[in-house]
């Protein structure tokens, strides 16, 4: 009997460790990023690092200002949201409320596919279709620019926006819609004036999720944004926080590499903020 | 009759909905068609069955296929027991609600972290700190952390469908907790594990940023035994390298087409499986 | 009293099942008409044919006529939105929108094009007064309607229906989710409202029909079995089945 109890206890312990694994991983990531990210910031100087507008890591007198990356990430994400959210939102209303079942089933499959396509494939198609097209249409020397990145990001966040908004819209009680129709509102008026406001936390969560996706995307953006550390401008080659880390990591060392870790830390802080916002909206949606 | 303002509102909203849905559909169809048209003609047996050689100027993606396979298998081997264990802890053992909240919040946080950050931490922790160097193993372990929340969540979902009465019945017969878990709870995990596997495979196949600095981009064909400890590019990383660094767009599109086919297959099986499980639950 | 609504040979199918069989009925203006009968008898379904809420279910097929002010409401020339504005509805479960009390009431008028703040304020106050809930909510018009009690929510829903100035108010078991005190307040309200509106109410509660209605219709298995003055129907039913039902022998 005693032996049995010991075994049970041991097994309980094993499962406890497994259960705490996710917490451990989050701690591991946080600790590593903080420990490896702080030194460069203190050496370069907090303000010079965050608000410096020059990034010249391989120059003789290197400069490590990451404001261009921060602004590019913010503008790029904002642009992607500006384009992706309306498209995703209207598609979600249509699919959850008006589409006939066949169209809905087809589109759900299409949206899942969009979500599953690897980001390098987006990057590849963007490189060969979008970038030349942008160059032609806007008559600029190189199409690899913030604008191209915004378009690719807008497409990549579409599936999250559509799926999460659809779930929220489908959860709106039919009673609300009946009440509106009984007052003489048409179906379309009902969906936009009653169903959408009733699903607003869920739709907000969809937008925040989109923000997270857009700000964290690296590979696709790297392939279409040109990758020069300029201050952001729509039709210029730019570098994002993510691509700043990715593009120099393989050959960097010393302070340059430490600065890359610091960039990752900044990105991580952005993401944690977004996660907290997301959680806030998801909780509200549940109530 | 509706007044003009209402008619205009309805018209505008309808137009916005049709345009948005149409745009989304057109986008998907274009992407699939374009990648297939550009990629499929480039998929040859030679490409699939050889490794690249600078001497003959030939490009083969066999090493990348093998590496991808290794990464998928190695990741699943680790992530499934860990994810299932975590889920069992949450549904069967954990009594402290706060702790459950913390664990679930951690899982959500993990699924929100961008892959480039996983890549960086994977490099620092697995490659440097644990000394695995740049290798498929280090890449796989990085992906284990990324996919842990997925497997945990799908397993949790499937455990919710195991009726409490089964557990009570087993306890009533005098079974200990561990025995109940082995006989009642674990069989209930199967659905979740299968769904989790499919979703994880999809994510692993599509992942690139997290592998770049952990598994590297070598195209060498390794022996079976030293495979895991050698560096190597996955299909996605190979695509990136061929497109961005070497300008070999034919090969890049061939890989893109292969990835697209795999994505379609995975989505298809995910739908089939979820439909099958839904039906099974109804019975 | 003149008649405001008439149904002629009304049949309704859900897919293959016939839910209403040859219903003929005439509803007089500015009175309360009650529909009673065991659950599944078609009384709620029939109520919903009166403002075409059944249109929303794709499998429903309807034959026959429902005339409102002399026009068949199933005629293709009828604007269903205008029809539903004139024939309001209150549902079984109170269903205020998840918005403020004010916005709930203003929703209908706004939908029909009223923008002026002064006008809306006026309509909101009048509707809430008509629904006898003004005094309870006048200080928290901007508060979310879901914070109210069930009975208050239902009176809010009545006020919301009144705000678009309907002629008829259809009530689908409006008190079945409420406690006795809230129920009696809704009943008092219904009696008050019949001065200006025609009310058709579905109820599973026969005492309620006796207490408030002028006329009562008894439905069974999709058929209208008996229809007449409430007092008469309950004291001297003509049909054996009506008698069985009102004496509690089934249902």
mmCIF file of C-alpha atoms in Angstrom, chain C residues 80-206:
data_model
loop_
_atom_site.group_PDB
_atom_site.id
_atom_site.type_symbol
_atom_site.label_atom_id
_atom_site.label_comp_id
_atom_site.label_asym_id
_atom_site.label_seq_id
_atom_site.Cartn_x
_atom_site.Cartn_y
_atom_site.Cartn_z
ATOM 1 C CA UNK C 80 -42.174 43.771 -45.400
ATOM 2 C CA UNK C 81 -40.105 46.271 -43.389
ATOM 3 C CA UNK C 82 -42.906 48.822 -43.365
ATOM 4 C CA UNK C 83 -45.320 46.035 -42.447
ATOM 5 C CA UNK C 84 -43.204 45.009 -39.472
ATOM 6 C CA UNK C 85 -42.995 48.626 -38.398
ATOM 7 C CA UNK C 86 -46.773 48.816 -38.248
ATOM 8 C CA UNK C 87 -47.161 45.398 -36.682
ATOM 9 C CA UNK C 88 -44.764 45.268 -33.742
ATOM 10 C CA UNK C 89 -43.704 42.197 -31.807
ATOM 11 C CA UNK C 90 -42.740 41.343 -28.248
ATOM 12 C CA UNK C 91 -40.972 38.038 -27.748
ATOM 13 C CA UNK C 92 -41.181 35.243 -25.211
ATOM 14 C CA UNK C 93 -37.783 35.930 -23.720
ATOM 15 C CA UNK C 94 -37.031 39.587 -23.059
ATOM 16 C CA UNK C 95 -34.476 40.475 -25.724
ATOM 17 C CA UNK C 96 -33.193 44.010 -25.270
ATOM 18 C CA UNK C 97 -30.140 44.772 -27.408
ATOM 19 C CA UNK C 98 -26.846 44.875 -25.507
ATOM 20 C CA UNK C 99 -26.885 48.686 -25.639
ATOM 21 C CA UNK C 100 -28.060 51.514 -23.406
ATOM 22 C CA UNK C 101 -31.735 51.849 -22.519
ATOM 23 C CA UNK C 102 -31.925 54.995 -24.628
ATOM 24 C CA UNK C 103 -30.336 53.355 -27.665
ATOM 25 C CA UNK C 104 -32.679 50.393 -27.379
ATOM 26 C CA UNK C 105 -35.727 52.627 -27.701
ATOM 27 C CA UNK C 106 -34.137 54.904 -30.294
ATOM 28 C CA UNK C 107 -33.067 51.956 -32.464
ATOM 29 C CA UNK C 108 -36.376 51.646 -34.313
ATOM 30 C CA UNK C 109 -36.953 55.358 -34.983
ATOM 31 C CA UNK C 110 -33.319 55.754 -36.073
ATOM 32 C CA UNK C 111 -33.670 52.821 -38.445
ATOM 33 C CA UNK C 112 -36.673 54.520 -39.993
ATOM 34 C CA UNK C 113 -34.729 57.692 -40.534
ATOM 35 C CA UNK C 114 -35.272 59.932 -37.508
ATOM 36 C CA UNK C 115 -32.024 61.722 -36.725
ATOM 37 C CA UNK C 116 -32.990 64.777 -34.693
ATOM 38 C CA UNK C 117 -31.899 64.499 -31.085
ATOM 39 C CA UNK C 118 -34.883 66.481 -29.830
ATOM 40 C CA UNK C 119 -37.313 64.264 -31.694
ATOM 41 C CA UNK C 120 -35.580 61.097 -30.482
ATOM 42 C CA UNK C 121 -35.568 62.307 -26.858
ATOM 43 C CA UNK C 122 -39.258 62.951 -27.163
ATOM 44 C CA UNK C 123 -40.010 59.522 -28.655
ATOM 45 C CA UNK C 124 -37.882 57.756 -26.043
ATOM 46 C CA UNK C 125 -39.638 59.474 -23.171
ATOM 47 C CA UNK C 126 -43.115 58.957 -24.637
ATOM 48 C CA UNK C 127 -42.503 55.271 -25.386
ATOM 49 C CA UNK C 128 -41.105 54.621 -21.920
ATOM 50 C CA UNK C 129 -44.065 56.451 -20.362
ATOM 51 C CA UNK C 130 -46.514 54.443 -22.480
ATOM 52 C CA UNK C 131 -44.829 51.264 -21.324
ATOM 53 C CA UNK C 132 -45.104 52.446 -17.707
ATOM 54 C CA UNK C 133 -41.386 52.201 -17.058
ATOM 55 C CA UNK C 134 -40.300 55.837 -17.388
ATOM 56 C CA UNK C 135 -40.133 56.523 -13.682
ATOM 57 C CA UNK C 136 -37.958 53.512 -13.052
ATOM 58 C CA UNK C 137 -35.384 54.232 -15.745
ATOM 59 C CA UNK C 138 -35.398 57.988 -16.377
ATOM 60 C CA UNK C 139 -32.243 58.484 -14.334
ATOM 61 C CA UNK C 140 -30.259 55.744 -16.048
ATOM 62 C CA UNK C 141 -31.125 56.007 -19.704
ATOM 63 C CA UNK C 142 -27.452 55.687 -20.640
ATOM 64 C CA UNK C 143 -26.990 52.480 -18.633
ATOM 65 C CA UNK C 144 -26.845 49.118 -20.367
ATOM 66 C CA UNK C 145 -30.287 47.563 -20.725
ATOM 67 C CA UNK C 146 -28.984 44.127 -19.767
ATOM 68 C CA UNK C 147 -28.551 45.379 -16.186
ATOM 69 C CA UNK C 148 -32.326 45.572 -15.682
ATOM 70 C CA UNK C 149 -34.518 42.903 -14.111
ATOM 71 C CA UNK C 150 -36.394 40.478 -16.372
ATOM 72 C CA UNK C 151 -39.725 42.242 -15.908
ATOM 73 C CA UNK C 152 -38.202 45.637 -16.607
ATOM 74 C CA UNK C 153 -36.460 44.254 -19.669
ATOM 75 C CA UNK C 154 -39.770 43.003 -21.032
ATOM 76 C CA UNK C 155 -41.453 46.369 -20.494
ATOM 77 C CA UNK C 156 -38.457 47.972 -22.177
ATOM 78 C CA UNK C 157 -39.025 45.659 -25.133
ATOM 79 C CA UNK C 158 -42.660 46.771 -25.234
ATOM 80 C CA UNK C 159 -41.525 50.404 -25.142
ATOM 81 C CA UNK C 160 -39.067 49.644 -27.933
ATOM 82 C CA UNK C 161 -41.880 48.185 -30.022
ATOM 83 C CA UNK C 162 -44.076 51.241 -29.316
ATOM 84 C CA UNK C 163 -41.344 53.663 -30.367
ATOM 85 C CA UNK C 164 -41.941 53.004 -34.071
ATOM 86 C CA UNK C 165 -45.657 53.830 -33.608
ATOM 87 C CA UNK C 166 -47.193 50.521 -34.599
ATOM 88 C CA UNK C 167 -50.897 49.861 -35.010
ATOM 89 C CA UNK C 168 -50.788 46.291 -33.776
ATOM 90 C CA UNK C 169 -48.671 44.675 -31.077
ATOM 91 C CA UNK C 170 -48.071 40.931 -31.302
ATOM 92 C CA UNK C 171 -47.001 39.387 -28.003
ATOM 93 C CA UNK C 172 -45.587 35.874 -27.994
ATOM 94 C CA UNK C 173 -46.015 34.518 -24.444
ATOM 95 C CA UNK C 174 -44.540 37.750 -23.069
ATOM 96 C CA UNK C 175 -44.766 36.729 -19.422
ATOM 97 C CA UNK C 176 -43.682 33.095 -19.564
ATOM 98 C CA UNK C 177 -40.168 33.987 -18.381
ATOM 99 C CA UNK C 178 -41.338 36.368 -15.628
ATOM 100 C CA UNK C 179 -42.305 36.201 -11.972
ATOM 101 C CA UNK C 180 -45.950 36.791 -10.886
ATOM 102 C CA UNK C 181 -45.483 40.455 -9.919
ATOM 103 C CA UNK C 182 -43.781 41.345 -13.203
ATOM 104 C CA UNK C 183 -46.477 39.355 -14.990
ATOM 105 C CA UNK C 184 -49.301 41.332 -13.468
ATOM 106 C CA UNK C 185 -47.618 44.596 -14.385
ATOM 107 C CA UNK C 186 -47.342 43.509 -18.003
ATOM 108 C CA UNK C 187 -51.009 42.496 -17.931
ATOM 109 C CA UNK C 188 -52.046 45.899 -16.556
ATOM 110 C CA UNK C 189 -49.931 47.502 -19.233
ATOM 111 C CA UNK C 190 -51.607 45.459 -21.978
ATOM 112 C CA UNK C 191 -55.051 46.554 -20.804
ATOM 113 C CA UNK C 192 -53.888 50.164 -20.745
ATOM 114 C CA UNK C 193 -52.387 49.877 -24.216
ATOM 115 C CA UNK C 194 -55.502 48.555 -25.891
ATOM 116 C CA UNK C 195 -56.976 52.044 -25.799
ATOM 117 C CA UNK C 196 -54.598 52.946 -28.603
ATOM 118 C CA UNK C 197 -53.325 49.659 -30.013
ATOM 119 C CA UNK C 198 -54.614 46.327 -31.182
ATOM 120 C CA UNK C 199 -53.012 43.562 -29.173
ATOM 121 C CA UNK C 200 -52.689 39.912 -30.105
ATOM 122 C CA UNK C 201 -51.210 37.786 -27.358
ATOM 123 C CA UNK C 202 -50.184 34.142 -27.317
ATOM 124 C CA UNK C 203 -50.387 32.635 -23.854
ATOM 125 C CA UNK C 204 -50.112 29.232 -22.296
ATOM 126 C CA UNK C 205 -51.801 30.612 -19.209
ATOM 127 C CA UNK C 206 -55.573 30.408 -19.438
#
